């Protein structure tokens, strides 16, 4: 909303010294978003005067039409002689009054005017167009032709109101009343503490039976319709300069007197209006919903197919306008340049349902100044005043006669009242305002207030956004000044901190980040195609999906059952963009239906659900375990002067799983496995002990070549995925810091020969249990196969570290523990000591 400061001063007695910047600061403090203050005529310097064209000589020897003119500018040039000027415009004739800028003047933009020779003649100044003076579009497409009554030599700067300040306000949806000078003036009056001269306070005649007939068949869509008729309009009457300039300053283009007046009143009072050529309206004016397929040609010349929800203005022929949006071409007001101008008009000032207007405007992609106001809320009580203001201006400027008939169709309604505790604004703001301040501020915005401890507030008709006590509290707070609110930190009640699950989640993220992995967050949606690309069997549980009713994409209509599709997609995108050495991780929920889900009952909204109702909703949900996954590709260690580096392989994926397990305080057992989408010979199954039972928690290894090809991944890409919830169950609670012994370590190496199909993890488990409490750590450092060991056998070499907390171990103690470990390994796995 553009608000000229000169126009605003008509309704509010602003201090004479106040500039646009000062008013901007005041309105911003009151809650309006004043984005800029435009300085019209900034840098403009005269002489700029009214001139009369005396002669016009056509210069035909040039490529484009050029005119050499003499113009009477009175004594403005100091001599009284006609001014010689060159002009290329052709929309004026001898005898017309024009705007002339003389040498020595400066036009907006720093354009200095001087006498100069052009087209073989000397031009002593120039005849001005509206664009050259920074006035905006006036529709002339040429120089300004003034009404004949203006005297030659008159100062055109003052006549055309070229110097002004315009506030550009971004009106938010809840401040629709500020899409008018009346609304902004109200806010300015409150901000400055001065009275408001309300332009809507007019003497309006009472409705009678002589008005133009109106039939409203949809009172919900149109609860108020005022119609007034003006006859005897002068078809040659033109909008005066002050009217055109005000419309230009607010960003509207002057069209014709009648249309300009309706636009002017709309900008002044905020009430959209429409004028119909009475001679083109057949029968009564009606308001109804459209019939499906009905058509209407709007003022922009577009034939529109109407929807059944569109609200229409009609006559006996059918639609003549989209209510609250745009009029129809078949009743358009003719301007003065037509052969037969409009001499009788019917003025419509109505109030329409905001939702209906908003939907119609969006449905037809037809935003207008009228629809913008109706959808934000228009004062319904301003309709009759706006109609009266329009009638008064038509009588004044077009010589018309207002007919005595006044039509008003009104659906019964009551003003909105809100009950609010007098200290409610205090509680919202944390500031004690007191009853007197609360009542005064509410009355300033137009409310009627009654009561003591509990106030009964009647909301003004122009504030449809005020619907509950919090809205009223906001009004009090903003008018008292947001800048006066104290800055205080909230004091939340003491909580229990993070849960064990949350702590584990954070520790895992930090540990993987410390190991060189980068977190990637992906959408939790997948499609069946990616499951095919991962090579999952038809009976794989990961193929049982939870389908979405309204998916974001038809290609991904289900919730994920594994984290790998999203991570592998991120790996592919980053590799395609030139990042070839990648290590990514993600933690998040997967969704695994159990088959026991049922349709959830809808929870009530008028009370807190019971524990049984909440449990019923939870039982309808699928199982949602939290998982962590990593993917790797490219180099795990970079090559350089320090060494050759190495590529990422399956062992790195397994080590990532161990890193996660350590944060949960558990040890992983690693065994070979075959599980899609991993390579059969490079896939590790990961186990932990939960409640005394060995439980599978995930897999790690190198991806299958077919999967890599199907997903367009880098060669030898690796991945790991484990279930964090199972790791948490396997943990023993809070992590215990290791005890540091001051006594030396005793190292014993042992090489055991076992069958080739015996997992090293089984041998390690037996050694660990057999060695007892003195064993500090065990590490497999060599795997050896040869003919000397016998066909189908292998040698596993382990380093055993023994240490006691309270003494230095003797060789006999360390050897005894080692022998016990070997004995148990032999019993469980058939291992024998190599060389024995």
mmCIF file with all atom_site columns, N, CA and C in Angstrom, residues 528-555:
data_model
loop_
_atom_site.group_PDB
_atom_site.id
_atom_site.type_symbol
_atom_site.label_atom_id
_atom_site.label_alt_id
_atom_site.label_comp_id
_atom_site.label_asym_id
_atom_site.label_entity_id
_atom_site.label_seq_id
_atom_site.pdbx_PDB_ins_code
_atom_site.Cartn_x
_atom_site.Cartn_y
_atom_site.Cartn_z
_atom_site.occupancy
_atom_site.B_iso_or_equiv
_atom_site.pdbx_formal_charge
_atom_site.auth_seq_id
_atom_site.auth_comp_id
_atom_site.auth_asym_id
_atom_site.auth_atom_id
_atom_site.pdbx_PDB_model_num
ATOM 1  N N  . UNK A 1 528 ? 9.615  -49.466 -4.451 1.00 0.00 ? 528 UNK A N  1
ATOM 2  C CA . UNK A 1 528 ? 9.953  -50.883 -4.612 1.00 0.00 ? 528 UNK A CA 1
ATOM 3  C C  . UNK A 1 528 ? 11.096 -51.089 -5.607 1.00 0.00 ? 528 UNK A C  1
ATOM 4  N N  . UNK A 1 529 ? 11.318 -50.119 -6.492 1.00 0.00 ? 529 UNK A N  1
ATOM 5  C CA . UNK A 1 529 ? 12.375 -50.282 -7.489 1.00 0.00 ? 529 UNK A CA 1
ATOM 6  C C  . UNK A 1 529 ? 13.743 -50.385 -6.838 1.00 0.00 ? 529 UNK A C  1
ATOM 7  N N  . UNK A 1 530 ? 14.001 -49.590 -5.818 1.00 0.00 ? 530 UNK A N  1
ATOM 8  C CA . UNK A 1 530 ? 15.308 -49.624 -5.183 1.00 0.00 ? 530 UNK A CA 1
ATOM 9  C C  . UNK A 1 530 ? 15.512 -50.938 -4.445 1.00 0.00 ? 530 UNK A C  1
ATOM 10 N N  . UNK A 1 531 ? 14.438 -51.545 -3.954 1.00 0.00 ? 531 UNK A N  1
ATOM 11 C CA . UNK A 1 531 ? 14.565 -52.852 -3.305 1.00 0.00 ? 531 UNK A CA 1
ATOM 12 C C  . UNK A 1 531 ? 14.951 -53.914 -4.320 1.00 0.00 ? 531 UNK A C  1
ATOM 13 N N  . UNK A 1 532 ? 14.452 -53.788 -5.553 1.00 0.00 ? 532 UNK A N  1
ATOM 14 C CA . UNK A 1 532 ? 14.883 -54.692 -6.619 1.00 0.00 ? 532 UNK A CA 1
ATOM 15 C C  . UNK A 1 532 ? 16.353 -54.471 -6.932 1.00 0.00 ? 532 UNK A C  1
ATOM 16 N N  . UNK A 1 533 ? 16.785 -53.235 -6.959 1.00 0.00 ? 533 UNK A N  1
ATOM 17 C CA . UNK A 1 533 ? 18.189 -52.937 -7.256 1.00 0.00 ? 533 UNK A CA 1
ATOM 18 C C  . UNK A 1 533 ? 19.116 -53.430 -6.166 1.00 0.00 ? 533 UNK A C  1
ATOM 19 N N  . UNK A 1 534 ? 18.622 -53.498 -4.936 1.00 0.00 ? 534 UNK A N  1
ATOM 20 C CA . UNK A 1 534 ? 19.432 -54.041 -3.845 1.00 0.00 ? 534 UNK A CA 1
ATOM 21 C C  . UNK A 1 534 ? 19.476 -55.561 -3.861 1.00 0.00 ? 534 UNK A C  1
ATOM 22 N N  . UNK A 1 535 ? 18.708 -56.185 -4.726 1.00 0.00 ? 535 UNK A N  1
ATOM 23 C CA . UNK A 1 535 ? 18.746 -57.643 -4.853 1.00 0.00 ? 535 UNK A CA 1
ATOM 24 C C  . UNK A 1 535 ? 18.056 -58.382 -3.729 1.00 0.00 ? 535 UNK A C  1
ATOM 25 N N  . UNK A 1 536 ? 17.035 -57.790 -3.101 1.00 0.00 ? 536 UNK A N  1
ATOM 26 C CA . UNK A 1 536 ? 16.347 -58.453 -1.998 1.00 0.00 ? 536 UNK A CA 1
ATOM 27 C C  . UNK A 1 536 ? 15.438 -59.554 -2.526 1.00 0.00 ? 536 UNK A C  1
ATOM 28 N N  . UNK A 1 537 ? 15.395 -60.653 -1.798 1.00 0.00 ? 537 UNK A N  1
ATOM 29 C CA . UNK A 1 537 ? 14.531 -61.767 -2.175 1.00 0.00 ? 537 UNK A CA 1
ATOM 30 C C  . UNK A 1 537 ? 13.067 -61.373 -2.000 1.00 0.00 ? 537 UNK A C  1
ATOM 31 N N  . UNK A 1 538 ? 12.194 -62.128 -2.655 1.00 0.00 ? 538 UNK A N  1
ATOM 32 C CA . UNK A 1 538 ? 10.766 -61.805 -2.614 1.00 0.00 ? 538 UNK A CA 1
ATOM 33 C C  . UNK A 1 538 ? 10.198 -61.900 -1.204 1.00 0.00 ? 538 UNK A C  1
ATOM 34 N N  . UNK A 1 539 ? 10.743 -62.814 -0.373 1.00 0.00 ? 539 UNK A N  1
ATOM 35 C CA . UNK A 1 539 ? 10.235 -62.985 0.990  1.00 0.00 ? 539 UNK A CA 1
ATOM 36 C C  . UNK A 1 539 ? 11.054 -62.225 2.020  1.00 0.00 ? 539 UNK A C  1
ATOM 37 N N  . UNK A 1 540 ? 11.929 -61.330 1.570  1.00 0.00 ? 540 UNK A N  1
ATOM 38 C CA . UNK A 1 540 ? 12.745 -60.554 2.506  1.00 0.00 ? 540 UNK A CA 1
ATOM 39 C C  . UNK A 1 540 ? 11.846 -59.634 3.319  1.00 0.00 ? 540 UNK A C  1
ATOM 40 N N  . UNK A 1 541 ? 11.986 -59.604 4.663  1.00 0.00 ? 541 UNK A N  1
ATOM 41 C CA . UNK A 1 541 ? 11.134 -58.735 5.492  1.00 0.00 ? 541 UNK A CA 1
ATOM 42 C C  . UNK A 1 541 ? 11.236 -57.259 5.115  1.00 0.00 ? 541 UNK A C  1
ATOM 43 N N  . UNK A 1 542 ? 12.345 -56.863 4.514  1.00 0.00 ? 542 UNK A N  1
ATOM 44 C CA . UNK A 1 542 ? 12.505 -55.460 4.143  1.00 0.00 ? 542 UNK A CA 1
ATOM 45 C C  . UNK A 1 542 ? 11.599 -55.061 2.990  1.00 0.00 ? 542 UNK A C  1
ATOM 46 N N  . UNK A 1 543 ? 10.963 -56.039 2.339  1.00 0.00 ? 543 UNK A N  1
ATOM 47 C CA . UNK A 1 543 ? 10.013 -55.727 1.263  1.00 0.00 ? 543 UNK A CA 1
ATOM 48 C C  . UNK A 1 543 ? 8.601  -55.470 1.785  1.00 0.00 ? 543 UNK A C  1
ATOM 49 N N  . UNK A 1 544 ? 8.364  -55.689 3.055  1.00 0.00 ? 544 UNK A N  1
ATOM 50 C CA . UNK A 1 544 ? 7.052  -55.402 3.640  1.00 0.00 ? 544 UNK A CA 1
ATOM 51 C C  . UNK A 1 544 ? 7.035  -53.938 4.035  1.00 0.00 ? 544 UNK A C  1
ATOM 52 N N  . UNK A 1 545 ? 6.302  -53.132 3.272  1.00 0.00 ? 545 UNK A N  1
ATOM 53 C CA . UNK A 1 545 ? 6.396  -51.682 3.393  1.00 0.00 ? 545 UNK A CA 1
ATOM 54 C C  . UNK A 1 545 ? 5.131  -51.078 3.999  1.00 0.00 ? 545 UNK A C  1
ATOM 55 N N  . UNK A 1 546 ? 5.314  -49.910 4.613  1.00 0.00 ? 546 UNK A N  1
ATOM 56 C CA . UNK A 1 546 ? 4.193  -49.079 5.057  1.00 0.00 ? 546 UNK A CA 1
ATOM 57 C C  . UNK A 1 546 ? 3.944  -48.040 3.976  1.00 0.00 ? 546 UNK A C  1
ATOM 58 N N  . UNK A 1 547 ? 2.799  -48.158 3.287  1.00 0.00 ? 547 UNK A N  1
ATOM 59 C CA . UNK A 1 547 ? 2.491  -47.247 2.188  1.00 0.00 ? 547 UNK A CA 1
ATOM 60 C C  . UNK A 1 547 ? 1.862  -45.953 2.716  1.00 0.00 ? 547 UNK A C  1
ATOM 61 N N  . UNK A 1 548 ? 2.187  -44.831 2.063  1.00 0.00 ? 548 UNK A N  1
ATOM 62 C CA . UNK A 1 548 ? 1.641  -43.529 2.427  1.00 0.00 ? 548 UNK A CA 1
ATOM 63 C C  . UNK A 1 548 ? 0.391  -43.232 1.614  1.00 0.00 ? 548 UNK A C  1
ATOM 64 N N  . UNK A 1 549 ? -0.575 -42.582 2.241  1.00 0.00 ? 549 UNK A N  1
ATOM 65 C CA . UNK A 1 549 ? -1.802 -42.205 1.532  1.00 0.00 ? 549 UNK A CA 1
ATOM 66 C C  . UNK A 1 549 ? -1.531 -41.038 0.589  1.00 0.00 ? 549 UNK A C  1
ATOM 67 N N  . UNK A 1 550 ? -0.671 -40.102 1.026  1.00 0.00 ? 550 UNK A N  1
ATOM 68 C CA . UNK A 1 550 ? -0.386 -38.898 0.226  1.00 0.00 ? 550 UNK A CA 1
ATOM 69 C C  . UNK A 1 550 ? 1.125  -38.713 0.088  1.00 0.00 ? 550 UNK A C  1
ATOM 70 N N  . UNK A 1 551 ? 1.792  -39.567 -0.670 1.00 0.00 ? 551 UNK A N  1
ATOM 71 C CA . UNK A 1 551 ? 3.257  -39.473 -0.782 1.00 0.00 ? 551 UNK A CA 1
ATOM 72 C C  . UNK A 1 551 ? 3.684  -38.196 -1.504 1.00 0.00 ? 551 UNK A C  1
ATOM 73 N N  . UNK A 1 552 ? 4.891  -37.725 -1.176 1.00 0.00 ? 552 UNK A N  1
ATOM 74 C CA . UNK A 1 552 ? 5.444  -36.566 -1.868 1.00 0.00 ? 552 UNK A CA 1
ATOM 75 C C  . UNK A 1 552 ? 5.756  -36.896 -3.316 1.00 0.00 ? 552 UNK A C  1
ATOM 76 N N  . UNK A 1 553 ? 6.124  -38.142 -3.557 1.00 0.00 ? 553 UNK A N  1
ATOM 77 C CA . UNK A 1 553 ? 6.457  -38.579 -4.911 1.00 0.00 ? 553 UNK A CA 1
ATOM 78 C C  . UNK A 1 553 ? 5.863  -39.952 -5.148 1.00 0.00 ? 553 UNK A C  1
ATOM 79 N N  . UNK A 1 554 ? 5.281  -40.141 -6.333 1.00 0.00 ? 554 UNK A N  1
ATOM 80 C CA . UNK A 1 554 ? 4.713  -41.449 -6.666 1.00 0.00 ? 554 UNK A CA 1
ATOM 81 C C  . UNK A 1 554 ? 5.798  -42.512 -6.801 1.00 0.00 ? 554 UNK A C  1
ATOM 82 N N  . UNK A 1 555 ? 7.041  -42.087 -7.049 1.00 0.00 ? 555 UNK A N  1
ATOM 83 C CA . UNK A 1 555 ? 8.141  -43.046 -7.170 1.00 0.00 ? 555 UNK A CA 1
ATOM 84 C C  . UNK A 1 555 ? 8.623  -43.537 -5.814 1.00 0.00 ? 555 UNK A C  1
#
